[in-house]
mmCIF file of C-alpha atoms in Angstrom:
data_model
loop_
_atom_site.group_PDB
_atom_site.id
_atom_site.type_symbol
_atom_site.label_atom_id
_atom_site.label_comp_id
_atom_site.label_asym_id
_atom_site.label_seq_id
_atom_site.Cartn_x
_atom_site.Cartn_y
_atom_site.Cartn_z
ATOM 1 C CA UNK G 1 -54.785 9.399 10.309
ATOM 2 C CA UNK G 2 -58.296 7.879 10.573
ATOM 3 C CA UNK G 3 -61.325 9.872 9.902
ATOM 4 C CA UNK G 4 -64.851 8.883 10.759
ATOM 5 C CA UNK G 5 -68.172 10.311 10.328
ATOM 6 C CA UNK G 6 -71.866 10.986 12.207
ATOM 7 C CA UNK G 7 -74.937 10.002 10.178
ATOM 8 C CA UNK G 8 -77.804 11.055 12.031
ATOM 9 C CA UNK G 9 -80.555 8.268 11.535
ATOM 10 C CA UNK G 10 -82.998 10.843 10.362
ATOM 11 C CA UNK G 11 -82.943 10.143 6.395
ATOM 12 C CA UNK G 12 -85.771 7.853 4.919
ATOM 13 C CA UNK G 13 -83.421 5.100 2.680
ATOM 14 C CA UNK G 14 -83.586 6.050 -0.363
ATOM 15 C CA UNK G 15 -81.748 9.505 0.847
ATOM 16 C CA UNK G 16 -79.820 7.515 3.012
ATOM 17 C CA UNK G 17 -78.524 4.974 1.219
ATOM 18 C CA UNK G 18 -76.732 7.531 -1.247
ATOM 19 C CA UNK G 19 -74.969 9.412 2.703
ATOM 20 C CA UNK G 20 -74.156 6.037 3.732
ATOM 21 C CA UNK G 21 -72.128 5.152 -0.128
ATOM 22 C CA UNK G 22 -70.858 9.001 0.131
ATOM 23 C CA UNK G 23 -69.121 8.592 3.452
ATOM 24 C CA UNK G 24 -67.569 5.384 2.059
ATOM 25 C CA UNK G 25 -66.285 7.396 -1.166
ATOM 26 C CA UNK G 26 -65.057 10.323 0.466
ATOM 27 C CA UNK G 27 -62.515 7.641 2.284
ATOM 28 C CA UNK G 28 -63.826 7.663 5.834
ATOM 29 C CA UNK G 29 -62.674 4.586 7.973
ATOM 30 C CA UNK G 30 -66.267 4.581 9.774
ATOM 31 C CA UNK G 31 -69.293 6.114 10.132
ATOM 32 C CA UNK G 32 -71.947 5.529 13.127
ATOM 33 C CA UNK G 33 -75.069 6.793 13.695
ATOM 34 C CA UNK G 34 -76.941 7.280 17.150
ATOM 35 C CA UNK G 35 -79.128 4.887 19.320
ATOM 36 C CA UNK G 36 -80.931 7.508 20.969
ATOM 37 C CA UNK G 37 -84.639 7.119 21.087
ATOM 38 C CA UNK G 38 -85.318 10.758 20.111
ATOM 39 C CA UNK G 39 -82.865 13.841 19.429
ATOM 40 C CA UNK G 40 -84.279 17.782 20.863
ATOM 41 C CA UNK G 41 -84.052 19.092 17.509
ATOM 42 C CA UNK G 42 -85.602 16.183 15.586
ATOM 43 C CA UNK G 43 -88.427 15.670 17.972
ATOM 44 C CA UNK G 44 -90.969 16.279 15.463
ATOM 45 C CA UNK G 45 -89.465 14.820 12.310
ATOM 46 C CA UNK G 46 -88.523 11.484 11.369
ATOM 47 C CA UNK G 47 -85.802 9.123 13.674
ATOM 48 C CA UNK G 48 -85.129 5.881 12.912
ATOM 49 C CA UNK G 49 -83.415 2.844 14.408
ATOM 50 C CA UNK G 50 -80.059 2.426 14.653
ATOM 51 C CA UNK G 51 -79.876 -1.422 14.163
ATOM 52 C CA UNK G 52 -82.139 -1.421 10.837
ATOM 53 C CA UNK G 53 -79.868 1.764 9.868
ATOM 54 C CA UNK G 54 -76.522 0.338 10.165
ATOM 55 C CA UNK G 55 -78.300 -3.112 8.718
ATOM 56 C CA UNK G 56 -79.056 -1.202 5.697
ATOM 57 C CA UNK G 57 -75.672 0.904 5.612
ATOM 58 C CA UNK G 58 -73.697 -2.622 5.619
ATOM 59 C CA UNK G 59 -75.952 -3.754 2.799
ATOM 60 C CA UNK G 60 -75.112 -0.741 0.627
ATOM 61 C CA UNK G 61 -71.157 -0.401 1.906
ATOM 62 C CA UNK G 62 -68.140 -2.524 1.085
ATOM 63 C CA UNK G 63 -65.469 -1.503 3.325
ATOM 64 C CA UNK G 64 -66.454 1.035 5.768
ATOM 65 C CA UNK G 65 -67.058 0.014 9.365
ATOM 66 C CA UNK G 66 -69.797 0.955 11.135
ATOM 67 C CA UNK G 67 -71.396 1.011 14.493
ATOM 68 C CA UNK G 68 -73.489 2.858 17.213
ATOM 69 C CA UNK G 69 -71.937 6.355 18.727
ATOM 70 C CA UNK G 70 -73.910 5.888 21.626
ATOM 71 C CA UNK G 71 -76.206 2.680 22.136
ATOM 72 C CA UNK G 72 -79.112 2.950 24.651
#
């Protein structure tokens, strides 16, 4: 069975980073974050791109695969 993950794009990097490495050690076979341009709940707090995100997350990762949940 293959397990993947959510990581909202709401962490500045040097939180993120760490989530990103996490989801990779607990043995998940992807994680994706969202392309949405805003989220209801996050409206007022920080959102950031999904691109630059996974950019980052590939940087920091060795063998997880990544992507968009939802690309706008």
């Amino acid at each position: 069975m293959r397990l993947s993950t959510v990581i909202l794009p709401i962490h500045r990097w040097s939180e993120g980073q760490k989530i990103w490495q996490r989801a990779e050690d607990l043995g998940f076979d992807a994680a994706y974050t969202y392309d949405h341009l805003s989220w209801r709940s996050f409206r007022d707090a920080p959102w950031f791109g999904a691109v630059p995100t996974l950019t980052a997350a590939a940087a920091a990762t060795e063998s997880i695969r990544l992507g968009t949940l939802v690309t706008s």
